[in-house]
Amino acid sequence: MKKHSILILMLVFSFAFGQKTININYVEPYEYTEVTGNLLAKASLDVEKHQHYKKVVLESGKTIEVKYEDGKAWLWLPVFGTPESMTFVGTSRKYTTKQLFTPLVTTDWGYFEEGTFHVISSSHQDIAWMDTPGHCRHERIHDIIAPALDIMHDDKGFHFGMEQTLNLKEFIEEFPDRKQEVMTRSNEGRFTWGATYNQPYEGMQTDEQLIREMYFGRRWLKKNFEGNDVVTAFNTDVPGRTLQFPQILAKSGVENLFVSRMKEGFYNWYSPDGSSIPTYSPGNYGWAVMFYKLFEQDAIEAMHKLQSRVKMWGDYYKERNLPPHFAILISNDAAGPANYGNIVSEWNAIIKKTGVKMPILRHSTVTALMNEVKTPDAVFETISGERPNIWSYIHGPGHAKAITASRKAGRLLPSAEIFASIDAVLNDSFNNYPTEAISNAFEESIYPDHGWGGKNGHITDSIFRSKLEFAASEADRLIEKSLQSITKKVKTNRNNAIVVYNDLSWARTTTATVDLKDNSNYYVVDANGTAVASQITKRDGKRTLEFVAPNIPSLGYATFYLKKGKKSVKIKKTVSPNALSNEFYTLRLGDGGLTYLFDKKLNKEVVKTTRFTGGDIITMKYDGNGAGEFTQMTEPKMDGFNKTSQHKSNWEIVSDGAVYTEYKNKVKFKHADIVQYVKVHHHIKKIDFSVDILNWDGTHNREFRFMLPLDMEDSTIKYEVPLAIAEVGKSEMKEAPRGWAWGGTYDQKPVEIHPREVMNFISSEKDGFQVTLATDVSLADWIDPTRESVEYTVLQGILMASHKSCHGEGNWYHQTGDHHFEFSITSNKANDETSYQFGNGSNHPLQVVKQDKKNYSGTLPTSHSFFNVSDPMVRVSTIKKAEDENALILRLVELDGKNSQPTITLPKAASEVIKTNLIEEEVKTLDVNGKNIKIDLGNNAIETYKILLNN
């Protein structure tokens, strides 16, 4: 008996052994028919001898006949069902076989069984990159927006979205007659627009430039489209988020943020003040179109692909109590409207016909999706902090002169608003307030987005640069106009008055410069006739006088007088061609820069020069492309490495006086000439470094850096970002963003990313001692990038890089010619206030207006503060005319991370103070008035107030 059983088992196993799965090939596009509440899809058996198969019997008992036609075995299989065994019944036992059958679409939709799939059709837009701005503008208008509107006219279910308001402005300029049509579709919720003006590198823009994204975005649309509103912002492409952007969005009335290149999911993204913005990421904006191709065929194929896609998300949704609404983003670069209405209709008709329980499919928008998902019980993931931008090489180093103009415009346009506002208050009228000029300049200053370079990128980049340089020159012009008007009201009792203006919200002692028209000797006295330290310099045929202007009031001015002759001001200093000692520092100059720097006030060595000297200029190879689809910033390489400290220096004194001593050194590199200036101030604790890169020949894949090696290890690094001070290791997102790019997953933790975008300074502190580097470049580092990197801190400014656009047909950023860069350093007891004010002060020179004739009729005193803030760490971001009425807008930023109650001193008594959001929509009236108003300001808060002044 035992022997007989073994023989039977051997026969069974021998029958199964060697058998192959019979593949089932469905007809595509799918041919299906409805039979008794199910769909049957036509398929053929992948077998050599088709005539040997008669029928298929499913485990459920259903029998399916096999028919022979065109040399194939055909059958109709159920589309919906559960996996079950199927038996292929052959003409003999030899051909009979059993295997698992899985329907195209199983009945297991898990968490999404009664859910909704949102088909979100949109078009990702760079201003250019795909081609020139003009070409892309035409494409947006004629090939994307207009066709989308036409589809909406014919298909009442179709929805479409553009990611930025600039696109709407372009379209209406071209087709003003279609404005009502746009408004209608927007009111229906079918055509949506992004709440920002465009999609910039957030960390590249200055405080007010970033806020103006909302003025020219959501505010512009609401004002120009009769109540139409946009509540979702997009910055889809850039793998970077700046620290305060969620607060800017939340306090501008924006309700959602859509990002990409981040792990798919739903988030609440927090700024340091505690405000947050609900955020959604699909992982990468192009996955559904480029890879999954979900809707390229028909509804059955879409069901089949989507079912496998969403199964992995069931647990995510369930754990977070999210309603079963899943997004399918149909987007790509400059993509036109893809209407999948036939698939949507077919999908939902199948559900209706069969009664199968599965998600419905609908055209939708990001806003509609978020409205469904943001239920009271939903738990979004919590994220806070900065995501340093790994594409930042493209703008600052890659477009040095353009970004220099951008930063200048961003700094000075708020100053132009402030002085124009002061002038209006003094005149009791806003009639001459340059509303249109300031608005135009601000718009031009934020026009360049993340689409530098690209196809025909030399045209794009030149357009971007020209707009930025226009904005910067307009800021200069507008400031000069206002200051000339204000100066006429200043009472002076002597000729040759010099009225010195401070555009920052704290009192400052720094130097001011006035041009001289002849070769006579001059000096400067204050309003009391006391001489202040001054010094004449001649450079490039131009004579200037620089003098120390003490205690210039916040957002105000002080008056000095220019006098002929000589008047010495004693200063304690010892100067030689390669060494100096004054009240603040002892220093020595050697090959490449400072070989020794000692802080006499704090009894502390500042630099450590075993690898680099202070102010050393290095060049390395950089073969990244600034904005490619890589997952980490490309590091420089040692190929062709050179540094000024490898060359014999010959420092010479080019100017020496009571104000400063300036040294100069020249070094010849292979592809450029380097000229270094070191300017040591004698009345201010400050050393300036100027760097000229001359005759640069544009050699590919080179970069230049300014180096400041410090006598510190494991120091705390802080740096300014828009509207905040960030700290390495503290201010970043804690987790890797993930999401995907061409190079893989963004799995690098943000704390590891360097260099970083900075505004005005980066500082290093250890054991209560701090060194601050004020910088006019947009990218800074603190880690030695060279081989066998030193362990101590090396503060750096990345000057320029000659790399290529990431576009396959893109341009090289040669940047040939001459370049000029400026840095300043100071050392102090560790204090964020000092660093912040030093960094900003270095990039905000005092404004000077000469008044040749005395003015006894002036109504203003010789020194005055128009606005004052009692808390030095509360910054005035801007003071401007209100957009809709003759009132002042005051915007404040708390920078110390503490709740504050600053007292604001106004030029006139306030009759009413109204708190608004960032785009000047009223929130509430405050119970304060008078000339001194006290305001509650939360930690790291950005707050805006409308102030009505008494006449």
mmCIF file of C-alpha atoms in Angstrom, residues 520-686:
data_model
loop_
_atom_site.group_PDB
_atom_site.id
_atom_site.type_symbol
_atom_site.label_atom_id
_atom_site.label_comp_id
_atom_site.label_asym_id
_atom_site.label_seq_id
_atom_site.Cartn_x
_atom_site.Cartn_y
_atom_site.Cartn_z
ATOM 1 C CA SER A 520 40.979 121.107 -3.350
ATOM 2 C CA ASN A 521 41.350 119.685 0.130
ATOM 3 C CA TYR A 522 38.153 119.226 2.115
ATOM 4 C CA TYR A 523 37.081 117.962 5.497
ATOM 5 C CA VAL A 524 33.728 117.449 7.218
ATOM 6 C CA VAL A 525 32.209 118.894 10.388
ATOM 7 C CA ASP A 526 29.013 117.939 12.164
ATOM 8 C CA ALA A 527 26.102 120.291 12.874
ATOM 9 C CA ASN A 528 27.982 121.709 15.867
ATOM 10 C CA GLY A 529 31.067 122.486 13.817
ATOM 11 C CA THR A 530 33.142 119.665 15.247
ATOM 12 C CA ALA A 531 35.366 117.943 12.710
ATOM 13 C CA VAL A 532 34.711 114.261 12.072
ATOM 14 C CA ALA A 533 37.254 111.866 10.629
ATOM 15 C CA SER A 534 37.394 112.191 6.842
ATOM 16 C CA GLN A 535 39.647 111.045 4.042
ATOM 17 C CA ILE A 536 40.001 111.823 0.350
ATOM 18 C CA THR A 537 40.493 109.005 -2.131
ATOM 19 C CA LYS A 538 41.164 109.119 -5.842
ATOM 20 C CA ARG A 539 40.364 106.060 -7.933
ATOM 21 C CA ASP A 540 39.710 105.735 -11.661
ATOM 22 C CA GLY A 541 40.070 109.483 -12.030
ATOM 23 C CA LYS A 542 37.319 110.201 -9.493
ATOM 24 C CA ARG A 543 37.899 111.990 -6.177
ATOM 25 C CA THR A 544 35.652 111.131 -3.249
ATOM 26 C CA LEU A 545 35.645 112.046 0.399
ATOM 27 C CA GLU A 546 34.702 109.368 2.902
ATOM 28 C CA PHE A 547 33.863 110.388 6.435
ATOM 29 C CA VAL A 548 32.634 108.812 9.643
ATOM 30 C CA ALA A 549 28.987 109.658 10.248
ATOM 31 C CA PRO A 550 28.144 108.890 13.891
ATOM 32 C CA ASN A 551 24.730 107.952 15.248
ATOM 33 C CA ILE A 552 22.611 108.543 12.170
ATOM 34 C CA PRO A 553 19.030 108.173 13.468
ATOM 35 C CA SER A 554 16.906 105.202 12.439
ATOM 36 C CA LEU A 555 14.977 105.840 9.232
ATOM 37 C CA GLY A 556 16.175 109.384 9.440
ATOM 38 C CA TYR A 557 19.103 111.683 8.777
ATOM 39 C CA ALA A 558 21.799 113.897 10.221
ATOM 40 C CA THR A 559 23.431 116.985 8.726
ATOM 41 C CA PHE A 560 27.136 117.591 8.175
ATOM 42 C CA TYR A 561 29.049 120.297 6.342
ATOM 43 C CA LEU A 562 31.809 120.140 3.786
ATOM 44 C CA LYS A 563 34.597 122.620 4.401
ATOM 45 C CA LYS A 564 37.671 123.511 2.368
ATOM 46 C CA GLY A 565 41.062 122.990 3.859
ATOM 47 C CA LYS A 566 42.601 120.418 6.153
ATOM 48 C CA LYS A 567 41.593 119.431 9.630
ATOM 49 C CA SER A 568 43.191 116.421 11.237
ATOM 50 C CA VAL A 569 41.399 114.051 13.561
ATOM 51 C CA LYS A 570 43.750 112.090 15.729
ATOM 52 C CA ILE A 571 43.645 108.347 15.382
ATOM 53 C CA LYS A 572 45.778 105.786 17.143
ATOM 54 C CA LYS A 573 47.242 103.437 14.553
ATOM 55 C CA THR A 574 50.480 101.906 13.367
ATOM 56 C CA VAL A 575 50.726 101.229 9.644
ATOM 57 C CA SER A 576 53.306 99.550 7.431
ATOM 58 C CA PRO A 577 53.041 98.071 3.904
ATOM 59 C CA ASN A 578 52.212 94.631 5.294
ATOM 60 C CA ALA A 579 51.019 95.167 8.862
ATOM 61 C CA LEU A 580 48.660 97.369 10.858
ATOM 62 C CA SER A 581 47.486 97.946 14.384
ATOM 63 C CA ASN A 582 44.620 100.185 15.507
ATOM 64 C CA GLU A 583 42.098 100.356 18.340
ATOM 65 C CA PHE A 584 40.373 97.161 17.222
ATOM 66 C CA TYR A 585 42.793 94.834 15.473
ATOM 67 C CA THR A 586 46.377 93.858 14.923
ATOM 68 C CA LEU A 587 46.900 92.272 11.544
ATOM 69 C CA ARG A 588 49.600 91.099 9.185
ATOM 70 C CA LEU A 589 49.373 90.704 5.426
ATOM 71 C CA GLY A 590 51.157 87.960 3.539
ATOM 72 C CA ASP A 591 50.716 85.782 0.494
ATOM 73 C CA GLY A 592 47.069 85.841 -0.501
ATOM 74 C CA GLY A 593 45.613 87.874 2.370
ATOM 75 C CA LEU A 594 45.639 88.185 6.148
ATOM 76 C CA THR A 595 48.169 85.853 7.726
ATOM 77 C CA TYR A 596 47.329 87.072 11.227
ATOM 78 C CA LEU A 597 44.346 88.877 12.756
ATOM 79 C CA PHE A 598 43.999 89.582 16.466
ATOM 80 C CA ASP A 599 40.927 91.139 18.106
ATOM 81 C CA LYS A 600 42.379 93.534 20.686
ATOM 82 C CA LYS A 601 39.022 94.303 22.309
ATOM 83 C CA LEU A 602 38.246 90.659 23.009
ATOM 84 C CA ASN A 603 41.833 89.400 23.228
ATOM 85 C CA LYS A 604 41.154 86.728 20.637
ATOM 86 C CA GLU A 605 42.869 85.412 17.503
ATOM 87 C CA VAL A 606 40.423 85.508 14.630
ATOM 88 C CA VAL A 607 41.911 83.605 11.685
ATOM 89 C CA LYS A 608 43.737 80.313 11.362
ATOM 90 C CA THR A 609 45.910 80.327 8.274
ATOM 91 C CA THR A 610 47.404 76.845 7.998
ATOM 92 C CA ARG A 611 45.544 76.217 4.710
ATOM 93 C CA PHE A 612 44.209 79.593 3.538
ATOM 94 C CA THR A 613 44.879 83.210 4.392
ATOM 95 C CA GLY A 614 42.111 85.611 5.347
ATOM 96 C CA GLY A 615 40.629 86.856 2.085
ATOM 97 C CA ASP A 616 42.291 84.157 -0.023
ATOM 98 C CA ILE A 617 40.754 83.642 -3.453
ATOM 99 C CA ILE A 618 40.653 80.079 -4.747
ATOM 100 C CA THR A 619 39.608 78.538 -8.046
ATOM 101 C CA MET A 620 38.455 74.942 -8.526
ATOM 102 C CA LYS A 621 36.625 72.817 -11.047
ATOM 103 C CA TYR A 622 32.833 72.781 -10.889
ATOM 104 C CA ASP A 623 31.152 70.516 -13.434
ATOM 105 C CA GLY A 624 27.602 70.595 -12.177
ATOM 106 C CA ASN A 625 24.888 72.436 -14.035
ATOM 107 C CA GLY A 626 23.240 74.350 -11.229
ATOM 108 C CA ALA A 627 19.689 73.171 -11.822
ATOM 109 C CA GLY A 628 19.912 69.608 -13.051
ATOM 110 C CA GLU A 629 17.818 66.705 -11.898
ATOM 111 C CA PHE A 630 20.509 65.517 -9.511
ATOM 112 C CA THR A 631 19.695 64.695 -5.913
ATOM 113 C CA GLN A 632 22.697 66.373 -4.316
ATOM 114 C CA MET A 633 24.589 69.545 -5.030
ATOM 115 C CA THR A 634 27.628 68.866 -7.213
ATOM 116 C CA GLU A 635 30.825 69.366 -5.246
ATOM 117 C CA PRO A 636 33.815 71.220 -6.693
ATOM 118 C CA LYS A 637 36.909 69.253 -7.649
ATOM 119 C CA MET A 638 40.644 69.903 -7.326
ATOM 120 C CA ASP A 639 41.354 69.958 -11.083
ATOM 121 C CA GLY A 640 43.213 73.182 -11.868
ATOM 122 C CA PHE A 641 43.150 74.267 -8.222
ATOM 123 C CA ASN A 642 44.817 77.594 -7.511
ATOM 124 C CA LYS A 643 44.739 80.152 -4.715
ATOM 125 C CA THR A 644 46.208 83.603 -4.262
ATOM 126 C CA SER A 645 48.212 82.403 -1.253
ATOM 127 C CA GLN A 646 50.214 80.167 -3.604
ATOM 128 C CA HIS A 647 51.550 83.315 -5.247
ATOM 129 C CA LYS A 648 54.015 85.840 -3.888
ATOM 130 C CA SER A 649 52.078 88.870 -2.735
ATOM 131 C CA ASN A 650 53.244 92.448 -2.982
ATOM 132 C CA TRP A 651 50.847 94.447 -0.842
ATOM 133 C CA GLU A 652 50.900 98.201 -1.269
ATOM 134 C CA ILE A 653 49.110 100.957 0.622
ATOM 135 C CA VAL A 654 46.778 102.738 -1.783
ATOM 136 C CA SER A 655 45.114 105.016 0.771
ATOM 137 C CA ASP A 656 45.863 105.871 4.375
ATOM 138 C CA GLY A 657 44.155 108.401 6.594
ATOM 139 C CA ALA A 658 42.012 109.037 9.616
ATOM 140 C CA VAL A 659 39.103 106.928 8.352
ATOM 141 C CA TYR A 660 40.822 103.837 6.989
ATOM 142 C CA THR A 661 43.913 102.252 5.536
ATOM 143 C CA GLU A 662 43.547 100.340 2.290
ATOM 144 C CA TYR A 663 45.932 97.759 0.838
ATOM 145 C CA LYS A 664 46.093 96.322 -2.670
ATOM 146 C CA ASN A 665 47.574 93.144 -4.144
ATOM 147 C CA LYS A 666 47.566 91.666 -7.661
ATOM 148 C CA VAL A 667 47.811 87.995 -8.610
ATOM 149 C CA LYS A 668 47.710 86.433 -12.059
ATOM 150 C CA PHE A 669 45.736 83.201 -12.416
ATOM 151 C CA LYS A 670 45.705 81.117 -15.576
ATOM 152 C CA HIS A 671 42.381 82.433 -16.818
ATOM 153 C CA ALA A 672 42.011 85.778 -15.016
ATOM 154 C CA ASP A 673 43.770 88.486 -13.056
ATOM 155 C CA ILE A 674 42.872 88.781 -9.377
ATOM 156 C CA VAL A 675 43.048 92.142 -7.607
ATOM 157 C CA GLN A 676 42.536 92.158 -3.836
ATOM 158 C CA TYR A 677 41.807 95.150 -1.631
ATOM 159 C CA VAL A 678 41.839 95.074 2.168
ATOM 160 C CA LYS A 679 40.379 98.162 3.819
ATOM 161 C CA VAL A 680 40.819 98.480 7.584
ATOM 162 C CA HIS A 681 38.523 101.000 9.285
ATOM 163 C CA HIS A 682 39.884 102.946 12.258
ATOM 164 C CA HIS A 683 36.657 104.244 13.889
ATOM 165 C CA ILE A 684 34.479 101.217 13.226
ATOM 166 C CA LYS A 685 35.270 97.625 14.021
ATOM 167 C CA LYS A 686 35.234 96.530 10.421
#
